Short mmCIF file of C-alpha atoms in Angstrom, two decimals:
data_model
loop_
_atom_site.label_atom_id
_atom_site.label_comp_id
_atom_site.label_asym_id
_atom_site.label_seq_id
_atom_site.Cartn_x
_atom_site.Cartn_y
_atom_site.Cartn_z
CA MET O 1 -48.89 -17.81 -9.34
CA TYR O 2 -50.35 -19.11 -6.15
CA VAL O 3 -51.19 -15.97 -4.36
CA ALA O 4 -54.76 -16.99 -4.33
CA VAL O 5 -54.02 -20.07 -2.08
CA LYS O 6 -54.80 -19.58 1.46
CA GLY O 7 -51.95 -17.85 3.29
CA GLY O 8 -50.41 -16.55 0.10
CA GLU O 9 -46.54 -16.02 0.31
CA ALA O 10 -46.50 -17.26 3.83
CA ALA O 11 -47.89 -20.65 2.58
CA ILE O 12 -45.35 -20.89 -0.14
CA ALA O 13 -42.50 -20.13 2.40
CA ASN O 14 -43.96 -22.79 4.70
CA ALA O 15 -44.07 -25.32 1.76
CA HIS O 16 -40.32 -24.70 1.31
CA LYS O 17 -39.68 -25.29 4.87
CA MET O 18 -41.50 -28.59 4.80
CA LEU O 19 -39.64 -29.64 1.67
CA ALA O 20 -36.38 -28.96 3.63
CA ASP O 21 -37.56 -31.02 6.66
CA ARG O 22 -38.73 -33.92 4.42
CA ARG O 23 -35.24 -33.74 2.58
CA ARG O 24 -33.33 -33.96 5.81
CA GLY O 25 -35.40 -36.74 7.29
CA ASP O 26 -34.73 -38.31 10.67
CA ARG O 27 -32.21 -35.99 12.46
CA SER O 28 -30.97 -39.02 14.49
CA LEU O 29 -29.42 -40.28 11.13
CA PRO O 30 -26.36 -38.69 9.55
CA SER O 31 -26.87 -36.34 6.64
CA ILE O 32 -25.82 -38.05 3.32
CA THR O 33 -22.83 -36.15 1.92
CA VAL O 34 -22.26 -35.18 -1.70
CA GLU O 35 -19.12 -37.47 -1.65
CA GLN O 36 -21.13 -40.40 -0.57
CA LEU O 37 -23.55 -39.83 -3.60
CA VAL O 38 -20.65 -39.53 -6.12
CA GLU O 39 -18.95 -42.67 -5.00
CA GLN O 40 -21.92 -44.95 -3.98
CA LEU O 41 -24.79 -43.75 -6.31
CA ALA O 42 -22.46 -43.08 -9.23
CA LEU O 43 -25.00 -44.34 -11.80
CA ALA O 44 -27.60 -41.89 -10.68
CA VAL O 45 -25.13 -39.13 -10.70
CA ASP O 46 -23.98 -40.06 -14.15
CA ARG O 47 -27.55 -40.02 -15.59
CA VAL O 48 -28.03 -36.43 -14.21
CA MET O 49 -24.74 -35.30 -15.88
CA ALA O 50 -25.82 -36.83 -19.17
CA GLU O 51 -29.22 -35.44 -19.33
CA ALA O 52 -28.21 -32.00 -18.07
CA SER O 53 -25.49 -31.76 -20.52
CA LEU O 54 -22.92 -30.92 -17.76
CA TYR O 55 -19.90 -33.13 -16.74
CA ALA O 56 -19.67 -32.13 -13.06
CA PRO O 57 -20.02 -35.26 -10.58
CA GLU O 58 -20.04 -33.05 -7.30
CA LEU O 59 -22.67 -30.79 -8.79
CA ALA O 60 -24.82 -33.60 -10.09
CA ALA O 61 -24.70 -35.24 -6.69
CA LEU O 62 -25.67 -32.03 -4.92
CA ALA O 63 -28.60 -31.86 -7.48
CA VAL O 64 -29.72 -35.42 -6.49
CA LYS O 65 -29.50 -34.63 -2.76
CA GLN O 66 -31.53 -31.30 -3.22
CA ALA O 67 -34.09 -33.18 -5.40
CA ARG O 68 -34.59 -35.89 -2.76
CA GLY O 69 -33.66 -38.43 -5.41
CA ASP O 70 -36.03 -37.17 -8.01
CA MET O 71 -33.90 -37.62 -11.13
CA ILE O 72 -35.77 -35.31 -13.49
CA GLU O 73 -35.86 -32.54 -10.86
CA ALA O 74 -32.07 -33.03 -10.35
CA ILE O 75 -31.44 -32.83 -14.11
CA PHE O 76 -33.54 -29.77 -14.15
CA LEU O 77 -31.50 -28.10 -11.35
CA LEU O 78 -28.17 -29.05 -13.06
CA ARG O 79 -29.32 -27.78 -16.37
CA ALA O 80 -30.41 -24.52 -14.87
CA TYR O 81 -27.17 -24.02 -13.17
CA ARG O 82 -25.28 -24.84 -16.51
CA THR O 83 -27.04 -21.84 -18.19
CA THR O 84 -25.29 -19.50 -15.70
CA LEU O 85 -21.81 -20.64 -16.70
CA PRO O 86 -19.50 -18.63 -19.04
CA ARG O 87 -18.34 -20.11 -22.39
CA PHE O 88 -14.77 -19.59 -22.96
CA GLY O 89 -14.04 -22.20 -25.67
CA ALA O 90 -14.90 -25.51 -27.30
CA SER O 91 -13.08 -28.67 -26.88
CA LEU O 92 -11.56 -30.71 -29.64
CA PRO O 93 -13.38 -33.80 -30.75
CA VAL O 94 -12.89 -36.65 -28.24
CA GLU O 95 -11.03 -39.66 -29.56
CA THR O 96 -12.89 -42.55 -28.23
CA GLY O 97 -10.45 -44.97 -30.04
CA GLU O 98 -7.90 -44.05 -27.43
CA MET O 99 -10.28 -44.63 -24.57
CA VAL O 100 -8.87 -46.34 -21.36
CA ALA O 101 -11.71 -48.90 -21.40
CA GLU O 102 -12.69 -50.48 -18.00
CA ARG O 103 -15.49 -52.38 -19.78
CA ARG O 104 -15.67 -53.47 -23.48
CA VAL O 105 -17.91 -56.18 -24.71
CA SER O 106 -19.01 -57.08 -28.29
CA ALA O 107 -21.97 -59.36 -29.45
CA THR O 108 -20.61 -59.66 -32.87
CA TYR O 109 -17.05 -61.27 -32.28
CA LYS O 110 -16.33 -63.81 -29.62
CA ASP O 111 -12.49 -63.24 -30.00
CA LEU O 112 -11.38 -59.63 -30.13
CA PRO O 113 -7.89 -58.04 -30.12
CA GLY O 114 -7.62 -57.15 -26.32
CA GLY O 115 -10.46 -59.63 -25.47
CA GLN O 116 -13.83 -59.10 -24.07
CA VAL O 117 -13.61 -57.07 -20.83
CA LEU O 118 -16.64 -57.60 -18.63
CA GLY O 119 -15.72 -54.79 -16.13
CA PRO O 120 -18.26 -53.52 -13.59
CA THR O 121 -21.70 -54.70 -14.76
CA PHE O 122 -25.09 -56.06 -13.45
CA ASP O 123 -25.23 -58.53 -16.36
CA TYR O 124 -24.09 -61.51 -14.40
CA THR O 125 -25.80 -60.84 -11.07
CA HIS O 126 -28.64 -62.78 -9.82
CA ARG O 127 -30.96 -59.95 -9.17
CA LEU O 128 -31.51 -61.00 -5.64
CA LEU O 129 -31.48 -58.51 -2.71
CA ASP O 130 -28.26 -58.77 -0.81
CA PRO O 131 -28.96 -58.34 3.04
CA ALA O 132 -25.28 -57.75 3.59
CA LEU O 133 -25.70 -54.33 1.84
CA ALA O 134 -27.98 -53.13 4.71
CA GLY O 135 -24.96 -52.70 6.88
CA ASP O 136 -21.35 -51.44 6.23
CA GLU O 137 -20.07 -54.62 4.59
CA THR O 138 -16.35 -55.41 3.76
CA VAL O 139 -15.74 -55.44 0.11
CA GLU O 140 -12.53 -56.75 -1.40
CA PRO O 141 -10.69 -54.52 -3.76
CA ALA O 142 -11.24 -55.06 -7.46
CA PRO O 143 -8.65 -56.91 -9.54
CA ALA O 144 -6.30 -55.08 -11.83
CA ARG O 145 -6.44 -55.76 -15.41
CA GLU O 146 -3.05 -56.83 -17.14
CA SER O 147 -3.59 -54.78 -20.14
CA GLU O 148 -5.29 -51.90 -18.40
CA GLY O 149 -4.39 -48.49 -20.07
CA GLU O 150 -3.92 -50.01 -23.44
CA PRO O 151 -6.30 -48.65 -26.34
CA LEU O 152 -8.46 -51.48 -27.88
CA THR O 153 -9.18 -52.11 -31.54
CA ARG O 154 -12.61 -51.08 -32.61
CA VAL O 155 -14.99 -53.66 -33.82
CA ALA O 156 -16.11 -51.25 -36.66
CA ASP O 157 -12.54 -51.11 -37.88
CA ILE O 158 -12.30 -54.87 -38.25
CA LEU O 159 -15.40 -54.75 -40.55
CA ALA O 160 -14.01 -51.74 -42.36
CA GLN O 161 -10.91 -53.62 -43.34
CA GLU O 162 -13.21 -55.76 -45.63
CA ASP O 163 -15.29 -52.67 -46.57
CA LEU O 164 -18.35 -54.47 -45.03
CA ILE O 165 -19.55 -51.50 -43.03
CA GLU O 166 -20.25 -47.89 -44.12
CA ARG O 167 -17.76 -45.23 -43.29
CA ALA O 168 -18.20 -43.09 -40.31
CA TYR O 169 -18.41 -40.22 -42.76
CA ALA O 170 -20.25 -40.97 -46.03
CA GLY O 171 -18.78 -38.01 -48.05
CA ASP O 172 -15.23 -37.36 -49.00
CA ALA O 173 -12.95 -37.52 -45.91
CA ALA O 174 -11.25 -34.23 -47.01
CA GLU O 175 -14.48 -32.47 -46.79
CA MET O 176 -15.55 -33.88 -43.37
CA PRO O 177 -16.87 -30.91 -41.31
CA GLN O 178 -14.56 -29.96 -38.44
CA GLU O 179 -17.41 -28.08 -36.57
CA PRO O 180 -20.78 -29.31 -35.43
CA SER O 181 -23.96 -27.96 -37.32
CA GLY O 182 -24.99 -26.22 -34.22
CA ASP O 183 -25.43 -26.31 -30.40
CA LEU O 184 -28.82 -27.23 -29.07
CA THR O 185 -28.06 -25.79 -25.72
CA ARG O 186 -27.91 -22.31 -27.33
CA GLU O 187 -30.02 -22.34 -30.44
CA PRO O 188 -33.61 -23.39 -31.13
CA MET O 189 -34.27 -26.56 -32.85
CA GLU O 190 -35.21 -26.52 -36.63
CA PHE O 191 -36.32 -29.53 -38.60
CA PRO O 192 -34.98 -31.41 -40.47
CA MET O 193 -31.97 -31.67 -38.31
CA ALA O 194 -28.31 -32.78 -39.27
CA ARG O 195 -27.39 -36.10 -37.65
CA ASP O 196 -24.85 -34.40 -35.29
CA LEU O 197 -27.67 -32.24 -33.89
CA ARG O 198 -29.83 -35.38 -33.55
CA LEU O 199 -27.20 -37.00 -31.55
CA GLN O 200 -26.84 -34.07 -29.31
CA ALA O 201 -30.62 -34.21 -28.51
CA LEU O 202 -30.49 -37.98 -28.06
CA ALA O 203 -27.49 -37.73 -25.72
CA ARG O 204 -29.44 -35.58 -23.42
CA GLY O 205 -32.69 -37.05 -24.00
CA ASP O 206 -34.67 -39.12 -21.42
CA GLU O 207 -33.33 -42.67 -20.84
CA GLY O 208 -36.83 -44.23 -20.37
CA PHE O 209 -38.23 -42.57 -23.47
CA LEU O 210 -35.22 -43.67 -25.61
CA LEU O 211 -35.30 -47.06 -24.22
CA ALA O 212 -39.03 -47.55 -25.12
CA LEU O 213 -38.36 -46.29 -28.60
CA GLY O 214 -35.34 -48.63 -29.05
CA TYR O 215 -37.42 -51.46 -27.81
CA SER O 216 -40.21 -50.55 -30.29
CA THR O 217 -37.71 -50.99 -33.17
CA GLN O 218 -36.89 -54.45 -32.02
CA ARG O 219 -40.38 -55.45 -31.85
CA GLY O 220 -41.06 -54.59 -35.58
CA TYR O 221 -41.90 -50.78 -35.46
CA GLY O 222 -39.18 -49.91 -37.88
CA ARG O 223 -37.12 -53.08 -37.64
CA THR O 224 -33.45 -52.62 -38.22
CA HIS O 225 -32.11 -55.97 -36.97
CA PRO O 226 -29.34 -54.63 -34.72
CA PHE O 227 -26.28 -56.34 -33.43
CA ALA O 228 -24.29 -54.73 -30.58
CA GLY O 229 -20.95 -54.25 -32.33
CA GLU O 230 -19.33 -52.83 -29.37
CA ILE O 231 -19.95 -51.21 -25.99
CA ARG O 232 -17.18 -49.42 -24.26
CA ILE O 233 -17.03 -47.67 -20.88
CA GLY O 234 -13.87 -45.82 -19.97
CA GLU O 235 -11.99 -42.55 -19.65
CA VAL O 236 -11.21 -40.15 -22.53
CA GLU O 237 -9.10 -37.07 -22.61
CA VAL O 238 -10.62 -33.72 -23.26
CA GLU O 239 -8.52 -31.13 -25.04
CA ILE O 240 -9.03 -27.54 -25.98
CA ASP O 241 -7.05 -25.65 -28.65
CA VAL O 242 -5.21 -22.68 -27.43
CA PRO O 243 -4.22 -20.39 -30.46
CA GLU O 244 -1.86 -18.43 -28.22
CA LEU O 245 0.30 -21.68 -27.54
CA GLY O 246 -0.17 -23.24 -30.88
CA PHE O 247 -1.01 -26.59 -29.54
CA ALA O 248 -3.97 -28.42 -27.59
CA VAL O 249 -4.03 -28.46 -23.90
CA SER O 250 -5.61 -31.29 -21.81
CA LEU O 251 -8.35 -30.17 -19.68
CA GLY O 252 -8.70 -33.55 -17.98
CA ARG O 253 -10.29 -36.88 -18.43
CA ILE O 254 -13.96 -37.81 -18.25
CA ARG O 255 -15.73 -41.23 -18.10
CA VAL O 256 -18.07 -41.89 -21.07
CA THR O 257 -20.16 -44.78 -22.48
CA GLU O 258 -19.96 -45.49 -26.24
CA CYS O 259 -22.09 -48.01 -28.12
CA GLN O 260 -21.87 -48.83 -31.98
CA MET O 261 -24.74 -50.79 -33.21
CA VAL O 262 -24.27 -52.81 -36.41
CA ASN O 263 -27.28 -53.01 -38.73
CA GLN O 264 -28.22 -54.81 -41.79
CA PHE O 265 -28.63 -52.91 -45.04
CA ALA O 266 -29.58 -54.37 -48.40
CA GLY O 267 -27.92 -51.68 -50.41
CA SER O 268 -29.17 -49.23 -53.12
CA ALA O 269 -28.57 -48.31 -56.64
CA LYS O 270 -25.56 -46.18 -55.38
CA LEU O 271 -24.45 -48.36 -52.40
CA PRO O 272 -23.46 -52.06 -52.18
CA PRO O 273 -24.97 -54.31 -49.42
CA GLN O 274 -23.04 -53.45 -46.29
CA PHE O 275 -23.68 -52.94 -42.55
CA THR O 276 -24.70 -49.54 -41.30
CA ARG O 277 -24.15 -47.94 -38.00
CA GLY O 278 -26.13 -46.54 -35.05
CA TYR O 279 -24.21 -44.54 -32.50
CA GLY O 280 -24.57 -43.62 -28.91
CA LEU O 281 -22.30 -41.65 -26.54
CA VAL O 282 -23.21 -40.53 -23.12
CA PHE O 283 -21.48 -39.17 -20.05
CA GLY O 284 -20.54 -41.65 -17.21
CA GLN O 285 -21.47 -45.33 -17.10
CA SER O 286 -24.90 -45.71 -18.89
CA GLU O 287 -24.71 -48.47 -21.36
CA ARG O 288 -28.60 -48.94 -21.48
CA LYS O 289 -28.96 -45.29 -22.55
CA ALA O 290 -26.08 -45.52 -25.03
CA MET O 291 -27.57 -48.73 -26.61
CA ALA O 292 -31.01 -47.16 -26.76
CA MET O 293 -29.55 -43.99 -28.28
CA ALA O 294 -27.79 -46.17 -30.90
CA LEU O 295 -30.87 -47.99 -31.84
CA VAL O 296 -32.78 -44.77 -32.26
CA ASP O 297 -30.07 -43.09 -34.17
CA ARG O 298 -30.15 -45.79 -36.75
CA SER O 299 -33.91 -45.69 -36.96
CA LEU O 300 -33.90 -41.95 -37.61
CA ARG O 301 -31.46 -42.44 -40.56
CA ALA O 302 -34.20 -44.19 -42.51
CA GLY O 303 -34.71 -41.38 -45.00
CA GLU O 304 -30.92 -40.92 -45.43
CA LEU O 305 -30.63 -44.62 -46.29
CA GLY O 306 -33.70 -44.84 -48.65
CA GLU O 307 -35.82 -46.84 -46.26
CA ASP O 308 -39.50 -46.13 -45.59
CA ARG O 309 -40.56 -44.13 -42.50
CA VAL O 310 -43.35 -46.28 -40.98
CA ALA O 311 -42.82 -46.19 -37.34
CA PRO O 312 -42.57 -43.62 -34.59
CA ALA O 313 -38.89 -44.23 -33.93
CA GLN O 314 -38.32 -43.15 -37.53
CA ASP O 315 -39.99 -39.75 -37.18
CA GLU O 316 -37.34 -37.16 -36.43
CA GLU O 317 -39.73 -34.49 -35.19
CA PHE O 318 -41.76 -36.81 -32.99
CA VAL O 319 -38.61 -38.36 -31.40
CA ILE O 320 -36.63 -35.20 -30.97
CA SER O 321 -39.51 -33.01 -29.91
CA HIS O 322 -40.62 -35.43 -27.06
CA ALA O 323 -37.18 -36.73 -26.00
CA ASP O 324 -36.25 -33.86 -23.52
CA ASN O 325 -37.59 -34.72 -20.04
CA VAL O 326 -37.10 -31.21 -18.79
CA GLN O 327 -39.29 -29.74 -21.43
CA ALA O 328 -41.76 -32.64 -21.05
CA THR O 329 -41.88 -32.20 -17.26
CA GLY O 330 -42.46 -28.41 -17.61
CA PHE O 331 -45.36 -28.98 -19.98
CA VAL O 332 -47.07 -31.70 -17.89
CA GLU O 333 -46.44 -30.11 -14.57
CA HIS O 334 -47.69 -26.64 -15.70
CA LEU O 335 -51.00 -28.17 -15.30
CA LYS O 336 -50.59 -27.72 -11.50
CA LEU O 337 -50.57 -23.90 -11.92
CA PRO O 338 -53.75 -21.79 -11.54
CA HIS O 339 -55.94 -22.17 -14.68
CA TYR O 340 -58.98 -20.56 -13.11
CA VAL O 341 -60.00 -18.22 -15.84
CA ASP O 342 -59.54 -21.04 -18.55
CA PHE O 343 -61.64 -23.46 -16.40
CA GLN O 344 -64.45 -21.04 -15.88
CA ALA O 345 -64.66 -20.37 -19.48
CA GLU O 346 -64.77 -24.17 -20.24
CA LEU O 347 -67.29 -24.57 -17.42
CA ASP O 348 -69.56 -21.87 -18.87
CA LEU O 349 -69.36 -23.50 -22.34
CA VAL O 350 -70.23 -26.95 -21.03
CA ARG O 351 -73.17 -25.57 -19.12
CA ARG O 352 -74.49 -23.79 -22.22
CA MET O 353 -73.98 -26.89 -24.38
CA ARG O 354 -75.72 -29.03 -21.77
CA ALA O 355 -78.73 -26.58 -21.66
CA GLU O 356 -79.02 -26.66 -25.49
CA PHE O 357 -78.79 -30.34 -25.40
CA GLU O 358 -81.55 -30.68 -22.73
CA ALA O 359 -83.82 -28.08 -24.66
CA ARG O 360 -83.31 -30.13 -27.75
CA GLN O 361 -84.26 -33.48 -26.09
CA THR O 362 -87.34 -31.77 -24.67
CA ARG O 363 -88.44 -30.46 -28.09
CA GLU O 364 -87.98 -33.97 -29.62
CA SER O 365 -89.94 -35.54 -26.86
CA ASP O 366 -92.73 -33.12 -27.18
CA THR O 367 -92.73 -33.69 -31.02
CA GLN O 368 -92.93 -37.47 -30.44
CA GLU O 369 -95.71 -37.09 -27.96
CA ALA O 370 -97.82 -34.90 -30.31
CA ALA O 371 -97.35 -37.37 -33.15
CA GLU O 372 -98.64 -40.15 -30.98
#
């Protein structure tokens, strides 16, 4: 596309060399390793995995390194790599109720079975730069939890015992679909979308975009009055059904963040007053993204629950069509590509319109002078 640029292909090759040089930086410093990124920049790696729809910490770290820390470029790289992988099966639904939680907090109940588990969080830090981190500081090992490894009761289940919250599946449990409605990584989007497809799109949507939309719902643009019912971070087991064996086989464990928002609902002619749910689930440790996802998920259910759609966060096509940062990046950054012919056409049009404008102004001026 840039063959008209001075130097042609040679210039492009040199641009690649310059990029590699900037990526490596000062040669007197050791090159950062993929292992270091996985262990010490884990939250960046987790975001890349979540928005690329591929759980592969080492590959995500490699993408971060190759992209020089540009998160969206890294997400693009990993998502492009994912398209080259073969599909040999689909995993069974993950049972998050059996999660080995390293963090579990609720804003709805002070005392919970299993307790509030603060875990690794920035919530109680002072947001002051720590000069000690500039060097290789000594860090004490984390304390072990007494009940570590035990599944914890869900907050939603506590409310469900009194029938105060909607069921996870509104229809007959016997008719609950066992397969998702589709796969956005393989099929084009069509509107309106089933909720599971919306959740797929939100799970890999841009964190900043969803955060802004979630914030807008709290400021009155589609107010849903949310409570953080429960936020969990921990490992879950992924299994795949093997027909030849007649039972499920474990593929391993992955870390996920799950959020269930509890929202007010006044009820309708068919439903009694009860709480409703907003749901978020993402790869890795990313509670801000999971919370924003849960807020937006609940807002997008406005039509389903008989509520008026009055805000951007309640508009399914607006939200889903603009949530994907790879698509958004492609559309914005394509403006860097040559548009010489288009611009010359626009330039010619503006010149002709300006000439017509000036001619009209001259005629009007002559007419006015003649009248005087």
